[in-house]
Amino acid sequence: MAELYSEDDLFSLPLTEEELALVAIVRDYDERDWNRIVRERKSAFLAAELFSERRNAVSWFELGGDSRVLEIGSGYGALTGALADRAGAVVSYEASEVRSAINRFRQRRRKNVMIYNSDFKDIIALASARKFDVITLMGEEVDLSRLAEYAALLQEKGRVILALPNRYGLKYWAGCSYADKNRNLSYFPFASASSDLPSFGVTRKEVLRAANAAGLAHAKLYYPYPDHQFVRAIYSDDFLPDRGALTLNSFSWSGERMRLFEESPAYERLLADGAYPFFANAFFVVLERAEIDSSGDMMIHVRFSSSRASRFQVRTEIRLGSDGRRIVRKLPMFPEGIAHIENACKNGSSLCERFEKVGVNVVSGAWKDGFAEIPYLSGMSLGDRLAELALSADWAGFNGAFSAYCEKVRGMATGPFQPTNRFREIFGGAAVPVGLSACDRIDIDFIPQNILILDHSWQVADTEWTFDFPVPVEFILYRAVFYFELDYPEAAREITAAGTDLLRLAGVENFKQLFAAMEYWFQNEYVGIRDQNFTTLQFADFLVPCRERLGLLKRCRRLIGAVRNRIRSVTQAR
């Protein structure tokens, strides 16, 4: 049935408490308030259905304004609206009457959405009139055995796009749970009571075999991170993660997990060994009957800056051209973000002279129709180089490279610091001492991770956070240390063990609390991370079960150790 449910019809259904809460939020609050409500309720269920980061799972699709999309397994509609905002028409199919009813209520103001929960033959009848350009299967349960049936509903050059948990994803080895259709929690990839395959997830081989059997012979695999639900980045075989990129590993989106080992160091080793694709937590799979047209460029990586206020949210794409060259594109995720990206393009040109003074080259972007295009720079970042030197205990090399960086930052100073109203708006009202060295036009993101070393020269391409009022250069040095220690924890531990204090080496150890307050204000009050970011929330009710399970594991280990010692003593006595 495609008609909308009235509110009375909806509440006549047997809704759970969680479903009632979901309907009440959709009814009573503007969509712009949903993130705040999720934070207040601290509910993984509501986050999965309402949080704005969920849109990232489909926002990278290439959809035209006249595209006809079939969404199979639409659930409560977490992604339906995001698809409808970009496609010409969306047909959503959900077998559950309750879920489809809630989705109808949720999409009640969108004219280009039809929602069905009756026999799938209704969808087949629709396709007989006009087939679909894109079919998505991004729900909790994807039946790969029906791919051939779905493929029959596609236009000749249509695509099927799947979102699937990887049975061998590293997070499951590390203790994350996966809730199957019976809501049972499985904690390990091989934790099955029978000889059948485990009850959750798929493998890369299974996907490709099912696609080939369905006549969808061309498959492109992507690896969403940290998961296929709350997507922060998408990688591919043509663009795998860099060192230090996979650090968002604390949470299980199903709400419960154990913490058997730290995933970030494990990822570092997997990346070094080329094993990341096998252990990625999930897959996005794009299936077509024939190979993708190679005359244009192809997306190979996406990064979402979606933890910010909407005016600063950016989608960064790296695309591979038919000539083999890579291109970087930055796109606003909301219309109000256009000005921010346009300004970032202008910043590159205006900073050239300032950076050239200290021997750094700036690569400027060009604003095109709706996005900025920036040349892709390949090479090792200064951050990677510093981490490499620290991990190899080359302290002379490390001190030399870090001191050279500090010298370049201090070399950009144009005079003593004087606070302005604009400075207070962006960095807060902390009492910054007048007289610190300052630069009157500076990119505060001039940190080692954003500096590429090419043929012994330093290159900068990202000048997004540039301000045209005095900012203390010491604050840039503080940020360099803070984010280096955050992104390279192993290297930071080695540096500390060697007796080196990076803040002291940078000459800013006396301003730690002051600059921390400035950074907090900048990120939370200006950029808006406090209001947007679900994936860094500290949900006490999630972490308590984790601690309890860890305590149980420790007790089990002690018991096993005691039993082992007892057996050893008995054996020796004999």
PDB file of C-alpha atoms in Angstrom, residues 61-172:
ATOM      1  CA  PHE A  61      25.730   7.931  -4.701  1.00  0.00           C
ATOM      2  CA  GLU A  62      25.773   9.514  -8.135  1.00  0.00           C
ATOM      3  CA  LEU A  63      22.091  10.293  -8.669  1.00  0.00           C
ATOM      4  CA  GLY A  64      20.577  12.573 -11.257  1.00  0.00           C
ATOM      5  CA  GLY A  65      17.536  14.719 -10.596  1.00  0.00           C
ATOM      6  CA  ASP A  66      15.421  12.344 -12.696  1.00  0.00           C
ATOM      7  CA  SER A  67      16.813   9.113 -11.211  1.00  0.00           C
ATOM      8  CA  ARG A  68      14.283   6.474 -10.201  1.00  0.00           C
ATOM      9  CA  VAL A  69      15.415   4.640  -7.052  1.00  0.00           C
ATOM     10  CA  LEU A  70      14.064   1.451  -5.481  1.00  0.00           C
ATOM     11  CA  GLU A  71      14.946   1.145  -1.799  1.00  0.00           C
ATOM     12  CA  ILE A  72      14.516  -2.443  -0.578  1.00  0.00           C
ATOM     13  CA  GLY A  73      14.416  -2.919   3.179  1.00  0.00           C
ATOM     14  CA  SER A  74      13.868   0.742   4.025  1.00  0.00           C
ATOM     15  CA  GLY A  75      13.148   0.053   7.698  1.00  0.00           C
ATOM     16  CA  TYR A  76      11.944   3.121   9.589  1.00  0.00           C
ATOM     17  CA  GLY A  77      13.251   5.438   6.853  1.00  0.00           C
ATOM     18  CA  ALA A  78      16.688   6.412   8.123  1.00  0.00           C
ATOM     19  CA  LEU A  79      17.931   6.762   4.522  1.00  0.00           C
ATOM     20  CA  THR A  80      14.699   7.297   2.567  1.00  0.00           C
ATOM     21  CA  GLY A  81      14.675  11.068   2.976  1.00  0.00           C
ATOM     22  CA  ALA A  82      18.334  11.403   2.031  1.00  0.00           C
ATOM     23  CA  LEU A  83      17.658   9.463  -1.184  1.00  0.00           C
ATOM     24  CA  ALA A  84      14.518  11.477  -1.931  1.00  0.00           C
ATOM     25  CA  ASP A  85      16.393  14.769  -1.552  1.00  0.00           C
ATOM     26  CA  ARG A  86      18.663  13.829  -4.467  1.00  0.00           C
ATOM     27  CA  ALA A  87      16.611  11.540  -6.713  1.00  0.00           C
ATOM     28  CA  GLY A  88      13.625  12.221  -8.912  1.00  0.00           C
ATOM     29  CA  ALA A  89      11.513   9.456  -7.359  1.00  0.00           C
ATOM     30  CA  VAL A  90      12.030   6.912  -4.574  1.00  0.00           C
ATOM     31  CA  VAL A  91      10.008   3.731  -4.169  1.00  0.00           C
ATOM     32  CA  SER A  92      10.605   2.139  -0.765  1.00  0.00           C
ATOM     33  CA  TYR A  93       9.711  -1.441   0.065  1.00  0.00           C
ATOM     34  CA  GLU A  94       9.605  -2.666   3.654  1.00  0.00           C
ATOM     35  CA  ALA A  95       7.959  -5.962   4.631  1.00  0.00           C
ATOM     36  CA  SER A  96       7.195  -4.860   8.192  1.00  0.00           C
ATOM     37  CA  GLU A  97       3.860  -3.044   8.477  1.00  0.00           C
ATOM     38  CA  VAL A  98       5.010  -1.092  11.535  1.00  0.00           C
ATOM     39  CA  ARG A  99       8.294   0.048  10.022  1.00  0.00           C
ATOM     40  CA  SER A 100       6.719   1.028   6.719  1.00  0.00           C
ATOM     41  CA  ALA A 101       3.939   2.898   8.532  1.00  0.00           C
ATOM     42  CA  ILE A 102       6.456   4.906  10.543  1.00  0.00           C
ATOM     43  CA  ASN A 103       8.396   5.654   7.366  1.00  0.00           C
ATOM     44  CA  ARG A 104       5.213   6.850   5.644  1.00  0.00           C
ATOM     45  CA  PHE A 105       4.570   9.190   8.538  1.00  0.00           C
ATOM     46  CA  ARG A 106       8.172  10.351   8.450  1.00  0.00           C
ATOM     47  CA  GLN A 107       8.113  11.100   4.702  1.00  0.00           C
ATOM     48  CA  ARG A 108       4.628  12.644   4.773  1.00  0.00           C
ATOM     49  CA  ARG A 109       5.848  15.986   3.390  1.00  0.00           C
ATOM     50  CA  ARG A 110       7.901  14.521   0.526  1.00  0.00           C
ATOM     51  CA  LYS A 111       6.000  14.229  -2.749  1.00  0.00           C
ATOM     52  CA  ASN A 112       8.489  12.005  -4.566  1.00  0.00           C
ATOM     53  CA  VAL A 113       8.332   9.019  -2.178  1.00  0.00           C
ATOM     54  CA  MET A 114       6.083   5.946  -2.392  1.00  0.00           C
ATOM     55  CA  ILE A 115       6.249   3.325   0.348  1.00  0.00           C
ATOM     56  CA  TYR A 116       4.997  -0.259   0.012  1.00  0.00           C
ATOM     57  CA  ASN A 117       4.746  -3.129   2.460  1.00  0.00           C
ATOM     58  CA  SER A 118       2.378  -5.442   0.591  1.00  0.00           C
ATOM     59  CA  ASP A 119       3.332  -8.187  -1.838  1.00  0.00           C
ATOM     60  CA  PHE A 120       6.607  -7.554  -3.716  1.00  0.00           C
ATOM     61  CA  LYS A 121       4.613  -8.155  -6.915  1.00  0.00           C
ATOM     62  CA  ASP A 122       3.448  -4.528  -6.598  1.00  0.00           C
ATOM     63  CA  ILE A 123       7.061  -3.451  -7.084  1.00  0.00           C
ATOM     64  CA  ILE A 124       7.424  -5.751 -10.092  1.00  0.00           C
ATOM     65  CA  ALA A 125       4.291  -4.154 -11.604  1.00  0.00           C
ATOM     66  CA  LEU A 126       5.784  -0.691 -11.117  1.00  0.00           C
ATOM     67  CA  ALA A 127       9.001  -1.763 -12.824  1.00  0.00           C
ATOM     68  CA  SER A 128       7.065  -3.062 -15.818  1.00  0.00           C
ATOM     69  CA  ALA A 129       6.036   0.524 -16.556  1.00  0.00           C
ATOM     70  CA  ARG A 130       9.483   2.011 -15.980  1.00  0.00           C
ATOM     71  CA  LYS A 131      12.492   0.186 -14.615  1.00  0.00           C
ATOM     72  CA  PHE A 132      14.747   1.595 -11.919  1.00  0.00           C
ATOM     73  CA  ASP A 133      18.070   3.372 -12.340  1.00  0.00           C
ATOM     74  CA  VAL A 134      19.315   2.400  -8.885  1.00  0.00           C
ATOM     75  CA  ILE A 135      18.263  -0.306  -6.426  1.00  0.00           C
ATOM     76  CA  THR A 136      19.583  -0.077  -2.878  1.00  0.00           C
ATOM     77  CA  LEU A 137      19.710  -2.829  -0.266  1.00  0.00           C
ATOM     78  CA  MET A 138      21.072  -1.187   2.854  1.00  0.00           C
ATOM     79  CA  GLY A 139      18.971  -2.617   5.655  1.00  0.00           C
ATOM     80  CA  GLU A 140      19.989  -5.003   8.424  1.00  0.00           C
ATOM     81  CA  GLU A 141      19.122  -8.107   6.408  1.00  0.00           C
ATOM     82  CA  VAL A 142      20.061  -8.449   2.729  1.00  0.00           C
ATOM     83  CA  ASP A 143      19.012 -11.631   0.918  1.00  0.00           C
ATOM     84  CA  LEU A 144      21.707 -12.200  -1.696  1.00  0.00           C
ATOM     85  CA  SER A 145      19.756 -15.138  -3.132  1.00  0.00           C
ATOM     86  CA  ARG A 146      17.234 -12.647  -4.585  1.00  0.00           C
ATOM     87  CA  LEU A 147      19.776 -10.535  -6.494  1.00  0.00           C
ATOM     88  CA  ALA A 148      18.669 -11.947  -9.865  1.00  0.00           C
ATOM     89  CA  GLU A 149      15.059 -11.009  -9.078  1.00  0.00           C
ATOM     90  CA  TYR A 150      16.120  -7.484  -8.208  1.00  0.00           C
ATOM     91  CA  ALA A 151      18.414  -7.185 -11.233  1.00  0.00           C
ATOM     92  CA  ALA A 152      15.415  -7.850 -13.503  1.00  0.00           C
ATOM     93  CA  LEU A 153      13.925  -4.550 -12.293  1.00  0.00           C
ATOM     94  CA  LEU A 154      16.940  -2.492 -13.442  1.00  0.00           C
ATOM     95  CA  GLN A 155      17.436  -0.318 -16.475  1.00  0.00           C
ATOM     96  CA  GLU A 156      20.071  -1.752 -18.802  1.00  0.00           C
ATOM     97  CA  LYS A 157      22.755   0.529 -17.303  1.00  0.00           C
ATOM     98  CA  GLY A 158      21.268   0.492 -13.822  1.00  0.00           C
ATOM     99  CA  ARG A 159      23.099  -0.272 -10.576  1.00  0.00           C
ATOM    100  CA  VAL A 160      22.414  -2.313  -7.468  1.00  0.00           C
ATOM    101  CA  ILE A 161      24.089  -0.856  -4.362  1.00  0.00           C
ATOM    102  CA  LEU A 162      24.507  -3.040  -1.276  1.00  0.00           C
ATOM    103  CA  ALA A 163      25.555  -2.217   2.282  1.00  0.00           C
ATOM    104  CA  LEU A 164      26.707  -5.330   4.111  1.00  0.00           C
ATOM    105  CA  PRO A 165      28.512  -6.105   7.367  1.00  0.00           C
ATOM    106  CA  ASN A 166      31.691  -8.114   6.822  1.00  0.00           C
ATOM    107  CA  ARG A 167      31.572 -11.327   8.827  1.00  0.00           C
ATOM    108  CA  TYR A 168      35.315 -11.062   9.408  1.00  0.00           C
ATOM    109  CA  GLY A 169      35.332  -7.367  10.277  1.00  0.00           C
ATOM    110  CA  LEU A 170      37.994  -6.488  12.832  1.00  0.00           C
ATOM    111  CA  LYS A 171      35.489  -5.008  15.262  1.00  0.00           C
ATOM    112  CA  TYR A 172      33.849  -8.430  15.706  1.00  0.00           C
TER     113      TYR A 172
END
